[in-house]
PDB file of C-alpha atoms in Angstrom:
ATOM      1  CA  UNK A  30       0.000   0.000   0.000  1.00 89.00           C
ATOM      2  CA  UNK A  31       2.691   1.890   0.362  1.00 90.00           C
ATOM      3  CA  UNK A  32       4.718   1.483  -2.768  1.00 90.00           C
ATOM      4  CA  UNK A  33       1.109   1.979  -4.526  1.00 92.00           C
ATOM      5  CA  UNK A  34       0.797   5.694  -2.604  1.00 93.00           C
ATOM      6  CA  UNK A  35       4.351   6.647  -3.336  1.00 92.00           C
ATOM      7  CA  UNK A  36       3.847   6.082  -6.875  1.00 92.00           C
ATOM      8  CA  UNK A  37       0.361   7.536  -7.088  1.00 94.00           C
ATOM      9  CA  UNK A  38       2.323  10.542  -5.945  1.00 94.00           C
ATOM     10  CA  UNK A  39       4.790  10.355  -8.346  1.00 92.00           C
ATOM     11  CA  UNK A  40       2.662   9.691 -11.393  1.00 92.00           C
ATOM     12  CA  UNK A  41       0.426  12.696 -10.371  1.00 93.00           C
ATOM     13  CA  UNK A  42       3.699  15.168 -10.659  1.00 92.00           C
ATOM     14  CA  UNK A  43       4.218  13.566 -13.790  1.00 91.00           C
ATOM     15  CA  UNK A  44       0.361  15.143 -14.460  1.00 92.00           C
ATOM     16  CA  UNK A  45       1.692  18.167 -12.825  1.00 93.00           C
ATOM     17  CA  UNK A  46       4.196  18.626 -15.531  1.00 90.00           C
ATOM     18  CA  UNK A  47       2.179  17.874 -18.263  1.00 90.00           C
ATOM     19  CA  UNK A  48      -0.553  19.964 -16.824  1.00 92.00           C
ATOM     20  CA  UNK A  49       1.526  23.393 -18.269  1.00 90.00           C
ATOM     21  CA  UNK A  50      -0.114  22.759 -21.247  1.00 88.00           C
ATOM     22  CA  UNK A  51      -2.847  24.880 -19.798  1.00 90.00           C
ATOM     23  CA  UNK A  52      -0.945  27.605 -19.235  1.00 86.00           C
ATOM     24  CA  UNK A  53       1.548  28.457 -21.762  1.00 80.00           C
ATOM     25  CA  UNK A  54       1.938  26.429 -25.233  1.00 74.00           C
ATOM     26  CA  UNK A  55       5.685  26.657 -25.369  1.00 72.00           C
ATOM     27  CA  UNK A  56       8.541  26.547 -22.730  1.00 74.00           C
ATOM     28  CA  UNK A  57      12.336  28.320 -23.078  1.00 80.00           C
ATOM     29  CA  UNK A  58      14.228  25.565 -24.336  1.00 81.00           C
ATOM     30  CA  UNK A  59      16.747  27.439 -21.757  1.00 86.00           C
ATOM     31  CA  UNK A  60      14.462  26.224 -19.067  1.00 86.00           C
ATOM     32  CA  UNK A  61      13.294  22.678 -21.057  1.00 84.00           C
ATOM     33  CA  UNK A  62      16.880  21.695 -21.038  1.00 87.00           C
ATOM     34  CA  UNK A  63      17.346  22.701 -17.583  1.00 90.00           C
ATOM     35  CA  UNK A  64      14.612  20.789 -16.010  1.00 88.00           C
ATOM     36  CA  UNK A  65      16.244  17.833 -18.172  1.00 87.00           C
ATOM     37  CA  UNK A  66      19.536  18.121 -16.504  1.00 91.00           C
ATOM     38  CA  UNK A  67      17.982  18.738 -13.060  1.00 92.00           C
ATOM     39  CA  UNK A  68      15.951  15.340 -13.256  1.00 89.00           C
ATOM     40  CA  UNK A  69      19.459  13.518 -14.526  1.00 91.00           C
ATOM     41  CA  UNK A  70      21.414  14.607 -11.570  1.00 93.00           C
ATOM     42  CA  UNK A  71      18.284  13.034  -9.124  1.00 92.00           C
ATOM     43  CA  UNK A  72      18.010  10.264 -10.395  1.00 90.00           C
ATOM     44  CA  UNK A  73      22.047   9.730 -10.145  1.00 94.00           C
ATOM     45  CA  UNK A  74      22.127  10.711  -6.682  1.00 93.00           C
ATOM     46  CA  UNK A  75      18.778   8.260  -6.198  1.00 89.00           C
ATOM     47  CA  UNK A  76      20.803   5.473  -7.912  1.00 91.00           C
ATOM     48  CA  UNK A  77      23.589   5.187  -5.290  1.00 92.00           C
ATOM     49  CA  UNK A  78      21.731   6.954  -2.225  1.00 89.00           C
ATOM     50  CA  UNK A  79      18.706   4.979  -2.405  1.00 86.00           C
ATOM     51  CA  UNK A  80      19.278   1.845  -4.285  1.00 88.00           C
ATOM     52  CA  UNK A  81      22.941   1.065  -4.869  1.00 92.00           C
ATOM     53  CA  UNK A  82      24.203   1.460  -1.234  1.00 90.00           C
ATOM     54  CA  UNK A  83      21.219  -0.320   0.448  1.00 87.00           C
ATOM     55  CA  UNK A  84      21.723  -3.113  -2.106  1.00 89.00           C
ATOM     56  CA  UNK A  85      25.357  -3.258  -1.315  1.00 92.00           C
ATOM     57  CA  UNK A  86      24.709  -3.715   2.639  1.00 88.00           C
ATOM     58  CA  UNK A  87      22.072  -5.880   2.526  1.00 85.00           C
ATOM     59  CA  UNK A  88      23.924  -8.110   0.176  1.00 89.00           C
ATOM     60  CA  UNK A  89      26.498  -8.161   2.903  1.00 88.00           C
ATOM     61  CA  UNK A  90      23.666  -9.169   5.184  1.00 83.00           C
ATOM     62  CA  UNK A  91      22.095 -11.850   3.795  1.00 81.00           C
ATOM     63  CA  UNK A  92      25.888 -13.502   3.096  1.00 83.00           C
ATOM     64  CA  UNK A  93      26.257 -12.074  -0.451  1.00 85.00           C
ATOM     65  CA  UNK A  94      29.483 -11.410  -1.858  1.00 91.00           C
ATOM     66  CA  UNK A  95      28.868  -7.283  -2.060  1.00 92.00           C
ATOM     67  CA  UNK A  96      30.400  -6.755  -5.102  1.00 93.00           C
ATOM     68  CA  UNK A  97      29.422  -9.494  -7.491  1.00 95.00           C
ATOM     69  CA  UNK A  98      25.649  -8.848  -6.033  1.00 94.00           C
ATOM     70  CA  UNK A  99      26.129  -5.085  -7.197  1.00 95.00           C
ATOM     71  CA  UNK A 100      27.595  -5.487 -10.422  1.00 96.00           C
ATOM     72  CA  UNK A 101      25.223  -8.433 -11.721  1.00 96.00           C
ATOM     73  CA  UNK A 102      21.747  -6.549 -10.584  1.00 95.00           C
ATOM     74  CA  UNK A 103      23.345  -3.198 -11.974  1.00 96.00           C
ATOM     75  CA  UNK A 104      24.859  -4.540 -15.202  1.00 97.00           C
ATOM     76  CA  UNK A 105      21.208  -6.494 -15.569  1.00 95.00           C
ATOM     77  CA  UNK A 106      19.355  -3.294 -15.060  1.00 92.00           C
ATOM     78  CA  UNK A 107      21.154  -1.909 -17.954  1.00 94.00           C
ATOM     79  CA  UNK A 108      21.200  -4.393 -20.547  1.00 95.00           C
ATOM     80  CA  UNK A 109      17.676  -5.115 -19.390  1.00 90.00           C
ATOM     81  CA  UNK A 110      16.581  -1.362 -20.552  1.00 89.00           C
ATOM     82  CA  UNK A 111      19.126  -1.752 -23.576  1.00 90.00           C
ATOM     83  CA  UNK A 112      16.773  -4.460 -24.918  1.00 90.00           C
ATOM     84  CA  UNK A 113      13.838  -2.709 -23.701  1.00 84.00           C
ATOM     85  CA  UNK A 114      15.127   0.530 -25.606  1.00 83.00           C
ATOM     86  CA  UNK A 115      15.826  -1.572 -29.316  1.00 85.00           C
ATOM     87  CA  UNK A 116      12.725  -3.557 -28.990  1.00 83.00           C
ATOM     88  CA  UNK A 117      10.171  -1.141 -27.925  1.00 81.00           C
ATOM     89  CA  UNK A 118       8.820   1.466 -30.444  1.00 80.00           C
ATOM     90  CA  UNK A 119       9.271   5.428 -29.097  1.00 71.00           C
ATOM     91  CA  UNK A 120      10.469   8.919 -30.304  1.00 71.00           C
ATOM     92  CA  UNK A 121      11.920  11.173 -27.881  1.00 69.00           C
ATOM     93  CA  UNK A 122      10.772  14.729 -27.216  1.00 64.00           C
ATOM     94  CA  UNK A 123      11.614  17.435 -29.854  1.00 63.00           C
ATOM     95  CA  UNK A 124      12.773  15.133 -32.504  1.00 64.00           C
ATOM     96  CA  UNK A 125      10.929  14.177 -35.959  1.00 66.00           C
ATOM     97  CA  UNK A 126       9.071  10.625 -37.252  1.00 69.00           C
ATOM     98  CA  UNK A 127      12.429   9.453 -39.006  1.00 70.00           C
ATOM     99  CA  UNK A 128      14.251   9.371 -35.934  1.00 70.00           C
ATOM    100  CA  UNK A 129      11.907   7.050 -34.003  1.00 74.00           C
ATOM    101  CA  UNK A 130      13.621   3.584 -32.372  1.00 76.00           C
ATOM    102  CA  UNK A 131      12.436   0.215 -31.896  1.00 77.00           C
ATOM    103  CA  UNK A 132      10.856  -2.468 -34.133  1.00 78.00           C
ATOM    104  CA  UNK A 133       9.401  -0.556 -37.328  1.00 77.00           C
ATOM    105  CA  UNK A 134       5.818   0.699 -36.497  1.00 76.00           C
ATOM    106  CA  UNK A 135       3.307   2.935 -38.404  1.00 73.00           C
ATOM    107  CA  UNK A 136       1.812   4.051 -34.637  1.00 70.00           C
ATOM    108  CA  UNK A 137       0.812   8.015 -34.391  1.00 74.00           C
ATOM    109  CA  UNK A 138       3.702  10.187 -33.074  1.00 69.00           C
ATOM    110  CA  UNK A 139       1.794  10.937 -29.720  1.00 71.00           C
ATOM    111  CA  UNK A 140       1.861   7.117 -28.889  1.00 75.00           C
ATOM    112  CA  UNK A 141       5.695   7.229 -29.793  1.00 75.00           C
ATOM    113  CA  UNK A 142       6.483  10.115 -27.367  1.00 71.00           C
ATOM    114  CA  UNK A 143       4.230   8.550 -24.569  1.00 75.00           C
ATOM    115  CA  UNK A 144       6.400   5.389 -24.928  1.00 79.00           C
ATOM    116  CA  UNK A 145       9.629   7.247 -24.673  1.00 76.00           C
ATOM    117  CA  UNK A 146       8.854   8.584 -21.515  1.00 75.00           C
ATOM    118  CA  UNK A 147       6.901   5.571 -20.286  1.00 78.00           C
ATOM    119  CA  UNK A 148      10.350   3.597 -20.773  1.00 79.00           C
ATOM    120  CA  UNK A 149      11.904   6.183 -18.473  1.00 75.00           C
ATOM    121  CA  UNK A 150       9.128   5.355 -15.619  1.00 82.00           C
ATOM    122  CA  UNK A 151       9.325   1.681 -15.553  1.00 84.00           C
ATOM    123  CA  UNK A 152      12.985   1.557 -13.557  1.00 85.00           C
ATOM    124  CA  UNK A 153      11.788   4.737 -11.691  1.00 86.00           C
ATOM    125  CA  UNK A 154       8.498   2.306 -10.466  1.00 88.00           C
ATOM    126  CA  UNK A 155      10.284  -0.027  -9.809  1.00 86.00           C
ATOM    127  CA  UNK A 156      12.458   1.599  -7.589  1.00 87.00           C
ATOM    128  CA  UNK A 157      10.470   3.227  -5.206  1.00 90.00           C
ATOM    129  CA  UNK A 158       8.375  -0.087  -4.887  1.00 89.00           C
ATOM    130  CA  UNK A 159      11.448  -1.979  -4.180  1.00 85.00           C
ATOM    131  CA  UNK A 160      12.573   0.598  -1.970  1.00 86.00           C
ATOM    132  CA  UNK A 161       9.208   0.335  -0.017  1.00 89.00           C
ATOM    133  CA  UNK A 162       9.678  -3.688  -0.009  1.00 85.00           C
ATOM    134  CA  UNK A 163      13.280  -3.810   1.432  1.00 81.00           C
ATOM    135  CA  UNK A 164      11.487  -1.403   4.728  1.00 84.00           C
ATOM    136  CA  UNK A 165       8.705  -3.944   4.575  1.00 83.00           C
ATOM    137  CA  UNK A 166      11.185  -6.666   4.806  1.00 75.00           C
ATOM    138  CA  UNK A 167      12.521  -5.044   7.696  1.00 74.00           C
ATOM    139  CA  UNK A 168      16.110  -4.999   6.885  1.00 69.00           C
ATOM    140  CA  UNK A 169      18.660  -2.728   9.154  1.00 69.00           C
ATOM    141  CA  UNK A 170      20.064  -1.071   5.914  1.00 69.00           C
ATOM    142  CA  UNK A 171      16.036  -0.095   4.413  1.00 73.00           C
ATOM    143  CA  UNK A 172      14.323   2.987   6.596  1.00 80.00           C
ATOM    144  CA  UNK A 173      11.254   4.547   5.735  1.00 84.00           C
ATOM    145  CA  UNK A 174      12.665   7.424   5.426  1.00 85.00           C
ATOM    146  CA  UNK A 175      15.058   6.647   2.867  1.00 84.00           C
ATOM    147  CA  UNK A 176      12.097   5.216   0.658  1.00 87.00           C
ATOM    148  CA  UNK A 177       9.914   8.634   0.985  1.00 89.00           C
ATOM    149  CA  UNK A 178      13.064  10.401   0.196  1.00 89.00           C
ATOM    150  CA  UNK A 179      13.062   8.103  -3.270  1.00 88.00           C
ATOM    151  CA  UNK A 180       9.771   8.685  -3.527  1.00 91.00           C
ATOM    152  CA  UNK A 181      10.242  12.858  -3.424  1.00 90.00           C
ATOM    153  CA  UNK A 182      13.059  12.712  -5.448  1.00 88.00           C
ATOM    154  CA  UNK A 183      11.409  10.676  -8.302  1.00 89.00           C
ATOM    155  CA  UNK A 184       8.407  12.684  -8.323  1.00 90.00           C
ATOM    156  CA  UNK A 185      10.328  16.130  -8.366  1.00 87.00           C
ATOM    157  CA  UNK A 186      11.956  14.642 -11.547  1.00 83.00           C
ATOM    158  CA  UNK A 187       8.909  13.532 -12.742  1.00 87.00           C
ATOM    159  CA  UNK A 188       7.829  17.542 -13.963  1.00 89.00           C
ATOM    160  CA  UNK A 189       9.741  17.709 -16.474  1.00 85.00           C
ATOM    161  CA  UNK A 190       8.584  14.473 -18.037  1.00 81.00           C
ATOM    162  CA  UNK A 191       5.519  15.026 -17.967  1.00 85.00           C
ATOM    163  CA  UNK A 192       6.344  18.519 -19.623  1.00 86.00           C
ATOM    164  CA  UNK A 193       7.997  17.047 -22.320  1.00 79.00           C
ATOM    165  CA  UNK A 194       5.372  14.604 -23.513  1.00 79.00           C
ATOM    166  CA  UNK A 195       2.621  17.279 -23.395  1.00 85.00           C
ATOM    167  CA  UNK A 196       3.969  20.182 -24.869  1.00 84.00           C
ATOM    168  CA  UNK A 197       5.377  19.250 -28.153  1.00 79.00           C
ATOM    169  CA  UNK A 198       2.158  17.476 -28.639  1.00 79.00           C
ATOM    170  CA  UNK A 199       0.616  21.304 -27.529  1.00 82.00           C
ATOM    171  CA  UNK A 200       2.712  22.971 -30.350  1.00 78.00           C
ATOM    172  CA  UNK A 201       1.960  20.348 -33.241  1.00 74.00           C
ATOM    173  CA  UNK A 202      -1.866  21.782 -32.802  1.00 78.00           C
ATOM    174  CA  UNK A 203      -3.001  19.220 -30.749  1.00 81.00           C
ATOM    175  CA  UNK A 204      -5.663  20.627 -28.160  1.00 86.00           C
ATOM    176  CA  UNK A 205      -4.694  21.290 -24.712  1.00 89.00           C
ATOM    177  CA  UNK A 206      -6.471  18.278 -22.985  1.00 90.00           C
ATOM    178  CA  UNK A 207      -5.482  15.843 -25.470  1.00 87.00           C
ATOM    179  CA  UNK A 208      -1.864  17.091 -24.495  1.00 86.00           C
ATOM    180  CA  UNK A 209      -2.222  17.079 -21.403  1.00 91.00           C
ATOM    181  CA  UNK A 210      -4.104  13.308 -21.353  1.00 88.00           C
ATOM    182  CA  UNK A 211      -1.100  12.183 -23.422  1.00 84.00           C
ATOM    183  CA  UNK A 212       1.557  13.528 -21.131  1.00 84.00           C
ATOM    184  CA  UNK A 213       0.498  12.082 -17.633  1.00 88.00           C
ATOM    185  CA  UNK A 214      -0.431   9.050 -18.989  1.00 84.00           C
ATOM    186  CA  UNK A 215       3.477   8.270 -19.236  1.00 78.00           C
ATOM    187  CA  UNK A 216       3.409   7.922 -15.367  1.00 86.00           C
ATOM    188  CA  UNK A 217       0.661   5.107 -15.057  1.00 86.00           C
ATOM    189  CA  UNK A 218       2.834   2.511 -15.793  1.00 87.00           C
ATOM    190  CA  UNK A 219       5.008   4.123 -12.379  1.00 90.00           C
ATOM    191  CA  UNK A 220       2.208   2.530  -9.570  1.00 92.00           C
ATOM    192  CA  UNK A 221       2.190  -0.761 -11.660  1.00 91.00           C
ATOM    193  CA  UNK A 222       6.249  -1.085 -11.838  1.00 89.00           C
ATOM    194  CA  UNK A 223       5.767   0.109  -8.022  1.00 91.00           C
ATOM    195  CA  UNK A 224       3.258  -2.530  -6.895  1.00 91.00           C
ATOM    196  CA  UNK A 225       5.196  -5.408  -8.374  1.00 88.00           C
ATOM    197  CA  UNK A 226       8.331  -4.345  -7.329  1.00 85.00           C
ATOM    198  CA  UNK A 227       7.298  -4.504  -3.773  1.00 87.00           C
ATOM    199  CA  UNK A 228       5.157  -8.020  -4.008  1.00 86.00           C
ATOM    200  CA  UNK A 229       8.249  -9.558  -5.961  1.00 81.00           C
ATOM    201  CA  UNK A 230      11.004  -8.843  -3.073  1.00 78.00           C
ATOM    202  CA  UNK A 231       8.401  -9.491  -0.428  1.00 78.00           C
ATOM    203  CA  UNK A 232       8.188 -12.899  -1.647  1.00 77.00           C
ATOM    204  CA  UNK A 233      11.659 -13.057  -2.536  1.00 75.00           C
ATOM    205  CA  UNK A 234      13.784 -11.546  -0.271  1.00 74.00           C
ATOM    206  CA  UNK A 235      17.047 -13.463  -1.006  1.00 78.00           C
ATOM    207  CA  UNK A 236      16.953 -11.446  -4.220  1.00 83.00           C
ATOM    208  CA  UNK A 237      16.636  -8.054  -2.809  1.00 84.00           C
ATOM    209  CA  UNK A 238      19.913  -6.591  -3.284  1.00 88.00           C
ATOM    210  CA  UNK A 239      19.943  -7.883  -6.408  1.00 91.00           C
ATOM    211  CA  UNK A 240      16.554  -6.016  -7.541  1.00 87.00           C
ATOM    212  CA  UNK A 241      17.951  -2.992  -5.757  1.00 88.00           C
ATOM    213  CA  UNK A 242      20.693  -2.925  -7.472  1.00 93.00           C
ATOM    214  CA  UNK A 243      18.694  -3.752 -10.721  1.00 91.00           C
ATOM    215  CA  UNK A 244      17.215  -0.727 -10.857  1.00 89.00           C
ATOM    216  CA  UNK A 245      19.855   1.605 -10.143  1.00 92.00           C
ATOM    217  CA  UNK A 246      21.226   0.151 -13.213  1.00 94.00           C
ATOM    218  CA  UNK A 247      17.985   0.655 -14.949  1.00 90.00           C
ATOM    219  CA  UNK A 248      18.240   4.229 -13.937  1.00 90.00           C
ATOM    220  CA  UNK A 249      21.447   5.121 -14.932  1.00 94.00           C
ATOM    221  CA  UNK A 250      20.946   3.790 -18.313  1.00 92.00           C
ATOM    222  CA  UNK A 251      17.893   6.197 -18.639  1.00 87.00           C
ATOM    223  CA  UNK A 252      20.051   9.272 -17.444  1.00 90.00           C
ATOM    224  CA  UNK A 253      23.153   8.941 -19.740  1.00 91.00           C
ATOM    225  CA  UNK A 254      21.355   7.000 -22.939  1.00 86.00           C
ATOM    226  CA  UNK A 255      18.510   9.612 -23.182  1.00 82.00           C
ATOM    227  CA  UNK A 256      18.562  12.806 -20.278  1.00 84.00           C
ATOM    228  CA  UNK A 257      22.024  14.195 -20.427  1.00 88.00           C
ATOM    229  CA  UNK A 258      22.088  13.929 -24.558  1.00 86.00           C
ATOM    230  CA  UNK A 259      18.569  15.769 -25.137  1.00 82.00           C
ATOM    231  CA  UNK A 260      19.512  18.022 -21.810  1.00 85.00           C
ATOM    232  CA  UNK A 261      22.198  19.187 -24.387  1.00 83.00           C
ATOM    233  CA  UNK A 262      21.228  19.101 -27.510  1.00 77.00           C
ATOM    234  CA  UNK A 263      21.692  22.846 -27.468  1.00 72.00           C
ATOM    235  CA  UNK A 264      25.198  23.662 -27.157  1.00 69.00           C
ATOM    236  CA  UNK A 265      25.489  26.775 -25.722  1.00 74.00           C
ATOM    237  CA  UNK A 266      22.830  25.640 -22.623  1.00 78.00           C
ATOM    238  CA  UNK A 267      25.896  23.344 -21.680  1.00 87.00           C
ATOM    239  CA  UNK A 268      27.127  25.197 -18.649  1.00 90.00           C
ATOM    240  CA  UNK A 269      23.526  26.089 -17.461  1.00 91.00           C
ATOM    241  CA  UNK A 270      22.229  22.522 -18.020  1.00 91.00           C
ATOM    242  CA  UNK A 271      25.599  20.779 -15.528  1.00 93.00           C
ATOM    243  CA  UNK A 272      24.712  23.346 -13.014  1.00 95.00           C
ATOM    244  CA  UNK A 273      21.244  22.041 -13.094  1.00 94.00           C
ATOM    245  CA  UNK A 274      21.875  18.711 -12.832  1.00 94.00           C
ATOM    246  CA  UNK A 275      24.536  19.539  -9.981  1.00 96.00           C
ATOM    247  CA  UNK A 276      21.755  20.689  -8.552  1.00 95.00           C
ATOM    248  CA  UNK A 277      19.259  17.896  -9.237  1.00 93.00           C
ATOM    249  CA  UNK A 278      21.934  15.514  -7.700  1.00 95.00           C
ATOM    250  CA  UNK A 279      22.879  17.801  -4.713  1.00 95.00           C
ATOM    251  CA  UNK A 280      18.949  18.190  -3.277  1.00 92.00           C
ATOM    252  CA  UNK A 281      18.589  14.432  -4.063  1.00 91.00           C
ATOM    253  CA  UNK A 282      21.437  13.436  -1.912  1.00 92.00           C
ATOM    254  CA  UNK A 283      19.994  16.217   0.620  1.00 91.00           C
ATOM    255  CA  UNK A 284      16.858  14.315   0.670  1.00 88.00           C
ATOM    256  CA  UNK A 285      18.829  10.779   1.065  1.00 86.00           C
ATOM    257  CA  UNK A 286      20.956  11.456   3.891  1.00 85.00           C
ATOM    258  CA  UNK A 287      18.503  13.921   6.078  1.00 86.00           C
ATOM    259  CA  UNK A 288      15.917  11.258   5.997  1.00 82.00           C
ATOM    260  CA  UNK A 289      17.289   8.024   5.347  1.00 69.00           C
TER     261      UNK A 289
END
């Protein structure tokens, strides 16, 4: 229950985001691109804070060996959203029809963008449900405080994700609740990825770590295969878009170590 709240939450800042539709039709790309960085540098922080670390001590818990625990679950979060990435069709934000990835499809450009951002909420699910299941499991290195903090930080990241769903579907003349129905619907997959997440290492706690350390893997794929690159895109953001992310990472870890 939980895990299903914590996502609910997240999913609904994903809403939030896309909900700027209503407002304005068009955002700085100054600001785009920042918002972009500042979600990469949370969801590093979140990677090692909130899912890496844990993973490594409870490995060392249950009678793990640490490091091979931490490189298989992170290695298999990554080639795991590598396959995901090749086999599923999407288009990322800003970019046209011929650049689409995936198997071949003739699906409408609005399903394409939904799906690139839906791909970025799966790991981001499945973390905070996993988080939620390690407290549930009631191991020393899992607090409920470090799960909320996961929970914050994915959800503050979240905004901009949402934003960039809904408003290049806003400025190709689709209408403004269409847009804004297309972007937030990236985050339902979050309380599904979230749910399971939590039932699987409740019934399997031997794997814990590993799953941890899963999606950290899964995460950091996300940030330097997709964020960073379309953060900066445009070269002379550059500067502007590292200080966001320096940001993103620094309020992350904030959030980790004040409440964790």
């Amino acid at each position: 229950m939980q895990a299903l709240l914590a996502t609910l939450f997240t999913w609904g800042v994903t809403a939030a985001g896309a909900a700027l539709v209503f407002v304005t039709n068009a955002l700085n790309q100054r600001l785009m691109d920042s918002m972009l960085g500042f979600a990469a540098g949370v969801m590093i922080a979140a990677s090692f804070w909130s899912l890496l670390a844990p993973g490594i001590a409870m490995a060392e818990q249950l009678g793990h060996l640490p490091w091979l625990t931490a490189v298989i679950g992170f290695m298999g979060g990554g080639i795991f959203m590598r396959l995901a990435d090749r086999l599923l069709p999407h288009l990322h934000p800003f970019l046209s029809m011929d650049k689409s990835e995936g198997i071949p499809t003739t699906w409408q450009r609005s399903t394409l963008l939904v799906l690139a951002i839906t791909l970025h909420n799966i790991p981001e699910g499945l973390a905070v449900g996993v988080a939620f299941g390690a407290v549930a499991a009631d191991l020393p290195s899992a607090t409920l405080g470090g799960a909320f903090a996961l929970a914050i930080g994915i959800g503050i990241q979240n905004f901009p994700e949402g934003t960039a769903v809904a408003m290049p579907l806003r400025r190709e003349g689709m209408s403004k609740r269409k847009s804004f129905l297309f972007g937030q619907a990236s985050g339902v997959v979050e309380p599904i990825a979230g749910v399971l997440g939590a039932l699987f290492v409740l019934k399997m706690q031997y794997i814990l770590p590993y799953a941890l350390c899963f999606a950290a893997g899964a995460m950091i794929f996300v940030v330097v295969e997709e964020l960073i690159p379309e953060s900066q895109r445009k070269h002379e953001n550059i500067d502007l878009v590292t200080m966001a992310t320096m940001s993103g990472f620094s309020i992350m870890m904030m959030l980790d170590v004040a409440l964790g």
